[in-house]
XYZ file of C-alpha atoms in Angstrom:
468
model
C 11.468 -106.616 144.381
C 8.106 -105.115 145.951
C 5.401 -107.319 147.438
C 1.661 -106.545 146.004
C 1.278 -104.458 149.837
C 4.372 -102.879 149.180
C 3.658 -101.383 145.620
C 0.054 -101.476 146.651
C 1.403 -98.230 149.352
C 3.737 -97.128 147.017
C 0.994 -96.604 144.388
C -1.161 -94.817 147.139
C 1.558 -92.286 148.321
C 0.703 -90.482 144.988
C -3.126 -89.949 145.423
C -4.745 -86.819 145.250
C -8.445 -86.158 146.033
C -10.526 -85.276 142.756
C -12.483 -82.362 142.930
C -15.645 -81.776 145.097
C -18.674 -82.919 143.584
C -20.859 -80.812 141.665
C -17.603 -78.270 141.569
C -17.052 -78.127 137.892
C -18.439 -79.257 134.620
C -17.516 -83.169 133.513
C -15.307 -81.486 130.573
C -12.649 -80.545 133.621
C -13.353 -83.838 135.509
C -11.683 -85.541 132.865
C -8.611 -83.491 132.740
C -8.684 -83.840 136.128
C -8.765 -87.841 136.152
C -6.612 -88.107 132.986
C -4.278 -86.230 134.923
C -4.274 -88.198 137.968
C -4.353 -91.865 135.085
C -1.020 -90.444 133.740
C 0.061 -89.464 137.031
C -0.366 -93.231 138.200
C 0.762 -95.083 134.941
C 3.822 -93.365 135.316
C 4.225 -94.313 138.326
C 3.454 -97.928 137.546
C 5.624 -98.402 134.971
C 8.685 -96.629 135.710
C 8.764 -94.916 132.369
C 9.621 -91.382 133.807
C 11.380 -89.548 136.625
C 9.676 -89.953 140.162
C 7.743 -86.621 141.398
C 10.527 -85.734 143.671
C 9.921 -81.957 144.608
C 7.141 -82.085 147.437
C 5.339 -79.360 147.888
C 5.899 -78.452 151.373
C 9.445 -77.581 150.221
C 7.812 -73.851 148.907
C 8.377 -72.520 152.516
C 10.220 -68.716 150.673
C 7.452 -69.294 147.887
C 9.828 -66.596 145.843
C 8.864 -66.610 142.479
C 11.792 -65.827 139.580
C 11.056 -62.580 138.010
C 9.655 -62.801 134.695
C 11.818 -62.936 131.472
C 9.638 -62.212 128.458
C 9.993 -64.661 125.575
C 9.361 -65.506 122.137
C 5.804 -66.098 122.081
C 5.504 -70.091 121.215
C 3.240 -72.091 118.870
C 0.446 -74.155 119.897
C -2.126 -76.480 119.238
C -5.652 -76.569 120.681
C -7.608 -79.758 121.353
C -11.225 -80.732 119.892
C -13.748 -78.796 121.687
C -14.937 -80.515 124.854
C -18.881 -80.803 125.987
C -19.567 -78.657 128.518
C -21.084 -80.146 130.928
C -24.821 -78.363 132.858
C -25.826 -80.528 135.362
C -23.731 -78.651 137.670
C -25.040 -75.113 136.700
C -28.335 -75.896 139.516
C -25.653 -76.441 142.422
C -24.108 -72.805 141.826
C -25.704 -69.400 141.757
C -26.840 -68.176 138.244
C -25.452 -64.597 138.617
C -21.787 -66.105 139.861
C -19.405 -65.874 136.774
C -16.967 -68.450 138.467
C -18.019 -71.603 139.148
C -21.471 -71.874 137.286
C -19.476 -70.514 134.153
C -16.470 -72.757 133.904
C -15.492 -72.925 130.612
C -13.517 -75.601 129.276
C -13.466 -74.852 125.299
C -10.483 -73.411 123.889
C -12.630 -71.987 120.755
C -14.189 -70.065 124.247
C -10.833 -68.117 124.276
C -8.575 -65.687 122.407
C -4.820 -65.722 123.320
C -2.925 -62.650 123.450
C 0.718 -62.136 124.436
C 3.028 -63.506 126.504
C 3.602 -61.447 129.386
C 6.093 -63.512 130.919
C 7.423 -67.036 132.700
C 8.606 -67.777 135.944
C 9.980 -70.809 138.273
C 8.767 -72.176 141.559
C 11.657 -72.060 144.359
C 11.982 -74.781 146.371
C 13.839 -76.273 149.526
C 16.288 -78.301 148.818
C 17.052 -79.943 152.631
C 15.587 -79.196 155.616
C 17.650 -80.096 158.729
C 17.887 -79.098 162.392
C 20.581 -75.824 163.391
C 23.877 -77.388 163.946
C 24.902 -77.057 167.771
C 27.544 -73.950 167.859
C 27.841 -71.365 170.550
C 26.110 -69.093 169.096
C 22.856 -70.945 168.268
C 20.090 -70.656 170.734
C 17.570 -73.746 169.050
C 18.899 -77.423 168.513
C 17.242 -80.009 166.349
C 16.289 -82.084 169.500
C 13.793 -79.167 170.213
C 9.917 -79.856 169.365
C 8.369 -77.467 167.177
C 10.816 -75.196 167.003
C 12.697 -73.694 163.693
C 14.693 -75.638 160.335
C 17.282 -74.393 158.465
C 16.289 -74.382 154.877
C 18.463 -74.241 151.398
C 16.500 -73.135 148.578
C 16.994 -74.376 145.312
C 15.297 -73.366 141.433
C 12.270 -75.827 141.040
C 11.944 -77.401 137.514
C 8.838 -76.497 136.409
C 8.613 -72.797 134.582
C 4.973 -71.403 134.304
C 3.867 -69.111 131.424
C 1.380 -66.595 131.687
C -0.331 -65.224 128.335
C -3.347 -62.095 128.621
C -6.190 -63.592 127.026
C -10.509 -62.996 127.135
C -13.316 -64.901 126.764
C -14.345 -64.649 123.043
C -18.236 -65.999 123.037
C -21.343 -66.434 125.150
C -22.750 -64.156 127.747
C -18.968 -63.310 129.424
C -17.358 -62.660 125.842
C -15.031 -59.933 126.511
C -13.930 -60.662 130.538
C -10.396 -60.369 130.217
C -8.567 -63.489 131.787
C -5.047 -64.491 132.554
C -3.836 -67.680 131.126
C -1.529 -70.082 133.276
C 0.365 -72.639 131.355
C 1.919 -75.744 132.531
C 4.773 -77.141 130.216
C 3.720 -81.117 129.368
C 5.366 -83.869 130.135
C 7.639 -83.716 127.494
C 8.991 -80.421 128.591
C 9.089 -80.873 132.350
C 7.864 -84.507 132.925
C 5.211 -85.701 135.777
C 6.068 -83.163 137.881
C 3.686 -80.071 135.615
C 0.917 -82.343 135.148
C 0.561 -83.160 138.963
C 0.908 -79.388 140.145
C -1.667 -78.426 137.033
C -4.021 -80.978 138.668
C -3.336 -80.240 142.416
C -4.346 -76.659 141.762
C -7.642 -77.079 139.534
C -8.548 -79.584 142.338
C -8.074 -76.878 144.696
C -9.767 -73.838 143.375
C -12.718 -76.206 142.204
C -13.257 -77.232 146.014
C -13.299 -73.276 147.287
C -15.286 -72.296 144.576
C -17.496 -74.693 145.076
C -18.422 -73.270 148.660
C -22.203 -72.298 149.655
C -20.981 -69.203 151.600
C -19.586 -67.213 148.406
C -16.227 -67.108 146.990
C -13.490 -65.109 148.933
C -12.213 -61.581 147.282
C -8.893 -62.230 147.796
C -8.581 -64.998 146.208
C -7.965 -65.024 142.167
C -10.661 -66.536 140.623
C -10.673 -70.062 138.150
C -13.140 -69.082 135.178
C -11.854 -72.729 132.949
C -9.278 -74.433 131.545
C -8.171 -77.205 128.773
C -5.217 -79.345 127.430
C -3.231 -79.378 124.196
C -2.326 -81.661 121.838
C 0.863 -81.313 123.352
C 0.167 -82.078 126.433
C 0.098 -78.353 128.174
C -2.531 -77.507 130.687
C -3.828 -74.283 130.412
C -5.976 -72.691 132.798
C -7.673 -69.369 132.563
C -7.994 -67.279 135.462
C -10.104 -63.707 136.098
C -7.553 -60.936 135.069
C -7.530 -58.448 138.595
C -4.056 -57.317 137.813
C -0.561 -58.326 136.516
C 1.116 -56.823 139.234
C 1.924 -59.176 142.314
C 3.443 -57.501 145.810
C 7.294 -58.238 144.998
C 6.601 -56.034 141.648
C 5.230 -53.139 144.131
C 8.139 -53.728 146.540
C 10.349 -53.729 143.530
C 8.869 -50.433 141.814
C 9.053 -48.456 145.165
C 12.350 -49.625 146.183
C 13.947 -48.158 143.109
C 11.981 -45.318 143.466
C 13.303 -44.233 146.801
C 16.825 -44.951 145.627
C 16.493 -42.530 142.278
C 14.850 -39.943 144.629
C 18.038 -40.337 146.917
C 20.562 -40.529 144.116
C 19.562 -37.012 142.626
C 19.383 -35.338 146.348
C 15.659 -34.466 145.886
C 13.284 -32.925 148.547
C 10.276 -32.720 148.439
C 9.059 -29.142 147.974
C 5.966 -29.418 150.620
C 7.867 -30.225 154.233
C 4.770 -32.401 154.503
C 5.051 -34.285 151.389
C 8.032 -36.895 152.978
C 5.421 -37.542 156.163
C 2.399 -37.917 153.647
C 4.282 -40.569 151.186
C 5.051 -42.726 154.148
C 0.980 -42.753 155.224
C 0.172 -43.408 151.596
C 3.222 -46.160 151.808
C 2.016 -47.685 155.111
C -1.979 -47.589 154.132
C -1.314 -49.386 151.059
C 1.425 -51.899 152.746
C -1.402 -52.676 155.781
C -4.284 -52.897 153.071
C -2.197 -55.310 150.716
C -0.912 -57.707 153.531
C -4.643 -57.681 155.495
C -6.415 -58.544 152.501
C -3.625 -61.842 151.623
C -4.595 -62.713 155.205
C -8.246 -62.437 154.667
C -7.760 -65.059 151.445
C -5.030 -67.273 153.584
C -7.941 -67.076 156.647
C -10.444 -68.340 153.757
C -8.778 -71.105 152.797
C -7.683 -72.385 156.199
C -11.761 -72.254 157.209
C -12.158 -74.744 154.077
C -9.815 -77.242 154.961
C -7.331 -75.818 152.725
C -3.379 -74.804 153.237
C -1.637 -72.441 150.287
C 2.288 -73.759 150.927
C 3.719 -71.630 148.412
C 3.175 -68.120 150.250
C 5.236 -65.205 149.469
C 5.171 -61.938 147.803
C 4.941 -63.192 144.104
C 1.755 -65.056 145.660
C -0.411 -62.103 145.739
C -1.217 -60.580 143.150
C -2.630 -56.946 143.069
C -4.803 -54.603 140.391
C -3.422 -51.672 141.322
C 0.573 -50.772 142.987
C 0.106 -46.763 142.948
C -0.318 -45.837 145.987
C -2.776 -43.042 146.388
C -5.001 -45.674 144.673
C -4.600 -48.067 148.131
C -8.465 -47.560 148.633
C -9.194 -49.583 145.503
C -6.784 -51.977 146.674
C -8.029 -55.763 146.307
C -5.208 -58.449 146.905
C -5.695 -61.965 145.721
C -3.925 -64.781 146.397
C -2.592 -66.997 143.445
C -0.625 -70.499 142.910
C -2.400 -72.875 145.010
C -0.391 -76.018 142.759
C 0.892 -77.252 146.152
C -2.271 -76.451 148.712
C -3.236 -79.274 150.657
C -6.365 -80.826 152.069
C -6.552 -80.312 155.859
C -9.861 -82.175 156.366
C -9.564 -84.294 158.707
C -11.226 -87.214 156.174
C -7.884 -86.723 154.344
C -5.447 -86.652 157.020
C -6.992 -89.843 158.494
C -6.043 -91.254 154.916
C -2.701 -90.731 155.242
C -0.127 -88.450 152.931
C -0.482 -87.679 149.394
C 2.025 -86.431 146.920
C 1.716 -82.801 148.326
C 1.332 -83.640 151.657
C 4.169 -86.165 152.455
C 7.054 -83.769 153.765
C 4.923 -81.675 155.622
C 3.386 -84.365 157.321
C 7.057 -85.983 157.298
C 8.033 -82.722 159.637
C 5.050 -82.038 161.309
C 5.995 -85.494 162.707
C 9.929 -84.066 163.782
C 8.123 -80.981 165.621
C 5.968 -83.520 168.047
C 2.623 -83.564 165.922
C 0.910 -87.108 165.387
C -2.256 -87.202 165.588
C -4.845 -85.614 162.563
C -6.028 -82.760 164.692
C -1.864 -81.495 165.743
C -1.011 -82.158 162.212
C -3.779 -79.876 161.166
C -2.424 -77.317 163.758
C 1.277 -77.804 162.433
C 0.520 -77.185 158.751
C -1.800 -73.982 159.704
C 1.082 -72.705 161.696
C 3.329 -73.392 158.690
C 1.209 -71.543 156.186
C 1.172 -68.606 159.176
C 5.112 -69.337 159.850
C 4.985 -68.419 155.381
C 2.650 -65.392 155.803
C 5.442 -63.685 158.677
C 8.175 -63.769 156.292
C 5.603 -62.266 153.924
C 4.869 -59.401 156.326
C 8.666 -58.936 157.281
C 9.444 -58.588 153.361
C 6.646 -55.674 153.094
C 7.754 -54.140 156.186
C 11.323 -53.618 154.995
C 11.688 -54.118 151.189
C 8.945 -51.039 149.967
C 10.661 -48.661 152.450
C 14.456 -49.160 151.848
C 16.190 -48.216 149.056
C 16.377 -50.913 145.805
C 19.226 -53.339 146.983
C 19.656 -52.859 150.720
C 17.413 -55.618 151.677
C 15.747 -58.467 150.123
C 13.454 -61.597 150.703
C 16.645 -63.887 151.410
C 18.334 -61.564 153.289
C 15.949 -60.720 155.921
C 14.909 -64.446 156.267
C 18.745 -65.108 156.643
C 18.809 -62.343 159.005
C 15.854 -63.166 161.009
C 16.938 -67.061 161.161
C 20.135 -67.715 161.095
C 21.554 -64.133 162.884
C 19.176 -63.482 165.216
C 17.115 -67.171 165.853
C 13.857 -65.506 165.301
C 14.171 -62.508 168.326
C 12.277 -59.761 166.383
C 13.381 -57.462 169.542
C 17.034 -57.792 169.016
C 16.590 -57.407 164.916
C 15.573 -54.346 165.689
C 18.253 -53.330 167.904
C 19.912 -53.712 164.770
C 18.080 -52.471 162.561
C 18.312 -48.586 164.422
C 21.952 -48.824 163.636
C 21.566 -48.909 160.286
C 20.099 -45.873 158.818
C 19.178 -47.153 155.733
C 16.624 -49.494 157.548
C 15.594 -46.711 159.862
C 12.317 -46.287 157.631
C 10.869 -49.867 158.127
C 11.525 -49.862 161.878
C 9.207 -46.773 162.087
C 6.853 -48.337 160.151
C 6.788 -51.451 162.508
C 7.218 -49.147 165.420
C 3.168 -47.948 164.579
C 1.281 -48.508 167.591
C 3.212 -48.965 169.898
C 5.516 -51.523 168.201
C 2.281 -53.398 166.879
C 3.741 -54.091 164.126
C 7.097 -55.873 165.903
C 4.364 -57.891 168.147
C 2.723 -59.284 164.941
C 5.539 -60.300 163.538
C 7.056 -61.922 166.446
C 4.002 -63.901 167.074
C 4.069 -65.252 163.812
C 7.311 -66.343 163.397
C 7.344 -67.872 167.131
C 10.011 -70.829 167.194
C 6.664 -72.989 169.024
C 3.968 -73.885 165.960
C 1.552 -74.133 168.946
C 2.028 -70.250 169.667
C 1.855 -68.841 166.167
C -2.165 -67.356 165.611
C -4.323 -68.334 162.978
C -4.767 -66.352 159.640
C -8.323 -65.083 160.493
C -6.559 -63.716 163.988
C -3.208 -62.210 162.015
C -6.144 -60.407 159.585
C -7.587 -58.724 162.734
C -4.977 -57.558 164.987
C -4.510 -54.192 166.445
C -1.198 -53.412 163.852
C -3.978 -53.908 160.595
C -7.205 -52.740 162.098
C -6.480 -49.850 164.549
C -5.702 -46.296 163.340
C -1.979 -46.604 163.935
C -1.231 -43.680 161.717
């Protein structure tokens, strides 16, 4: 049986900071806090499975692809009061923050465009010692072996607009979390983790970053669903452009066709390798944003971005945002003197394994880890969107970066040149004198203490210089 201290620190291991003051209107303050009360009597009285998927296990942040279904009936709360003694802390001309909305009579619902699952890691463990493994688990900071597992929480996403006052008509993207009914604490924790989250960066006084997607409101069900209604910039995310162009160089290969301008094979792969360096700098502009708030994403990858446009003659309109922030977690150094939260535990948990213990290395470690996220990002664009649909895919290459070659970028691409179906994504990464190698070596260094930060990534020579 647990002593008062005991269940006292058990009860505290599941606290999440509420939003920042003056962020949002009361109306989402108390879905916030009856969130985080059902979160806790849960907890208390043991009436429902433990939270038990951390979210530091989202190190491939793949997202399932999306399976349309039957669109599904629901019922809307009572309409909440809006709250305005927030609207003098935000600029009047912002349609973010100072416009919240948190009325579902605010919103029309349109169709479902589709559902997908979080993947997680299921164990994370040191390389066994072998002959042919360079990194032991004795070794600080360096690299874990991960198995990835299907999360249980599947998110819809509905089109939708605002249907009164001065935004009626902005189109918006609805995200819904299943209630506890359907998936149990775990929804309601992640639906509250990421309203905390875009509340505190919205909330900023130097302006809201472009690449990130932007929180316009949100409300509960009767049933119990959280919905929350984001700015619609685009349905596509970068694995759907990998995806589309993938398949499109393998149905130009399968019928044998040439282009009928020599030129034209030379000028796809500039569009290709504009729109690939335009798409990953801008993630890293909305990563770097975060980090300089005190803020870590943990569920990186390429379903994480999402993009308004994937044609690529159109790259110069290109605007990436970054999306599903239900596991970021508070890097301030306020929190980490408070100890873990439910987000934070396992990352602290390893951050401890690699050699990091006090607030400011831990802060260091989970940068890194969000950086460590962002390289397996960059090696998925290098190679997926110029290979043929099939040849290579986000498991692969981390399996092939990992596990075959322990993280020497040089020696995958030794290997790489043998295989002429990869041949186009080494010459992309060959740019510049190999720039593109260099990046991605320094961000998927072994050493957390070596990787760069985001803001650093966003401005190297491989994204900024003219390497075409």
């Amino acid at each position: 049986m647990l002593t008062p201290k005991k269940q006292r620190k058990k009860r505290e291991s599941y606290r999440f900071a509420p939003p920042f003051p003056g962020s949002l209107p009361l109306s989402l303050y108390r879905l916030f806090f009856q969130l985080k009360r059902r979160v806790f009597n849960k907890v208390k009285t043991q009436q429902a499975m433990i939270f038990t998927t951390p979210h530091c296990f989202f190190s491939c942040s793949t997202s399932l692809p999306f399976s349309l279904s039957k669109k599904p009936s629901f019922f809307l709360s009572k309409k909440p009061r809006l709250s305005t003694w927030v609207s003098s802390r935000i600029r009047s001309s912002s349609l973010c923050t100072a416009s919240l909305i948190t009325s579902p009579d605010s919103f029309e619902v349109g169709r479902l465009i589709g559902s997908y699952g979080f993947m997680n890691v299921t164990s994370y463990s040191g390389f066994q010692s072998g002959a042919d493994l360079e990194f032991s688990s004795g070794d600080l900071g360096q690299l874990r072996v991960q198995d990835v597992g299907e999360g249980s929480v599947k998110i819809r996403l509905y089109e939708g607009r605002i249907a009164q006052g001065p935004f009626k008509g902005t189109p918006v993207i609805f995200k819904v979390y299943p209630g506890q009914r359907a998936a149990g604490i775990e929804a309601d924790m992640m639906a509250a983790n990421e309203l905390n989250a875009h509340a505190f960066l919205q909330s900023s006084s130097e302006g809201i970053s472009k690449n990130l997607l932007l929180l316009l409101g949100g409300f509960e069900t009767k049933t119990g669903e959280q919905w929350l209604a984001f700015r619609d910039n685009g349905k596509y995310s970068a694995a759907d452009f990998a995806k589309a162009t993938s398949e499109k160089i393998s149905r130009a290969r399968s019928l044998q066709e040439k282009p009928w301008n020599p030129f034209e094979q030379a000028q796809a792969f500039k569009r290709r390798t504009y729109f690939v360096i335009r798409l990953f700098q801008g993630a890293m502009n909305g990563l770097a944003y975060m980090h300089n708030h005190e803020r870590l994403h943990q569920s990186l990858g390429p379903a994480s971005v999402i993009l308004n446009t994937i044609v690529e003659r159109d790259a110069v309109y290109l605007v990436p945002k970054l999306r599903d922030l239900a596991f970021s977690v508070d890097i301030s150094f306020s929190s980490l003197e408070e100890g873990p939260s439910t987000f934070s535990e396992d990352l602290w948990r390893r951050a401890s394994s690699a050699g990091a213990f006090t607030p400011m290395e831990r802060r260091s470690f989970g940068i890194a880890d969000d950086i460590y996220e962002a390289g397996l990002l960059f090696a998925y664009l290098a190679f997926v969107p110029f290979c043929e649909a099939g040849i290579m895919d986000g498991f692969a290459l981390q399996r092939l970066l990992e596990s075959t070659f322990k993280l020497d970028v040089m020696a995958t691409r030794e290997y790489c040149l043998a295989d002429d179906r990869l041949l186009e994504a080494v010459k992309f990464l060959d740019l510049g004198d190999a720039a593109g190698w260099e990046l991605l070596q320094a961000m998927l260094n072994p050493d957390f203490r070596k990787r760069p930060i985001a803001e650093a990534v966003a401005n190297h020579r491989f994204l900024t210089a003219n390497v075409l």
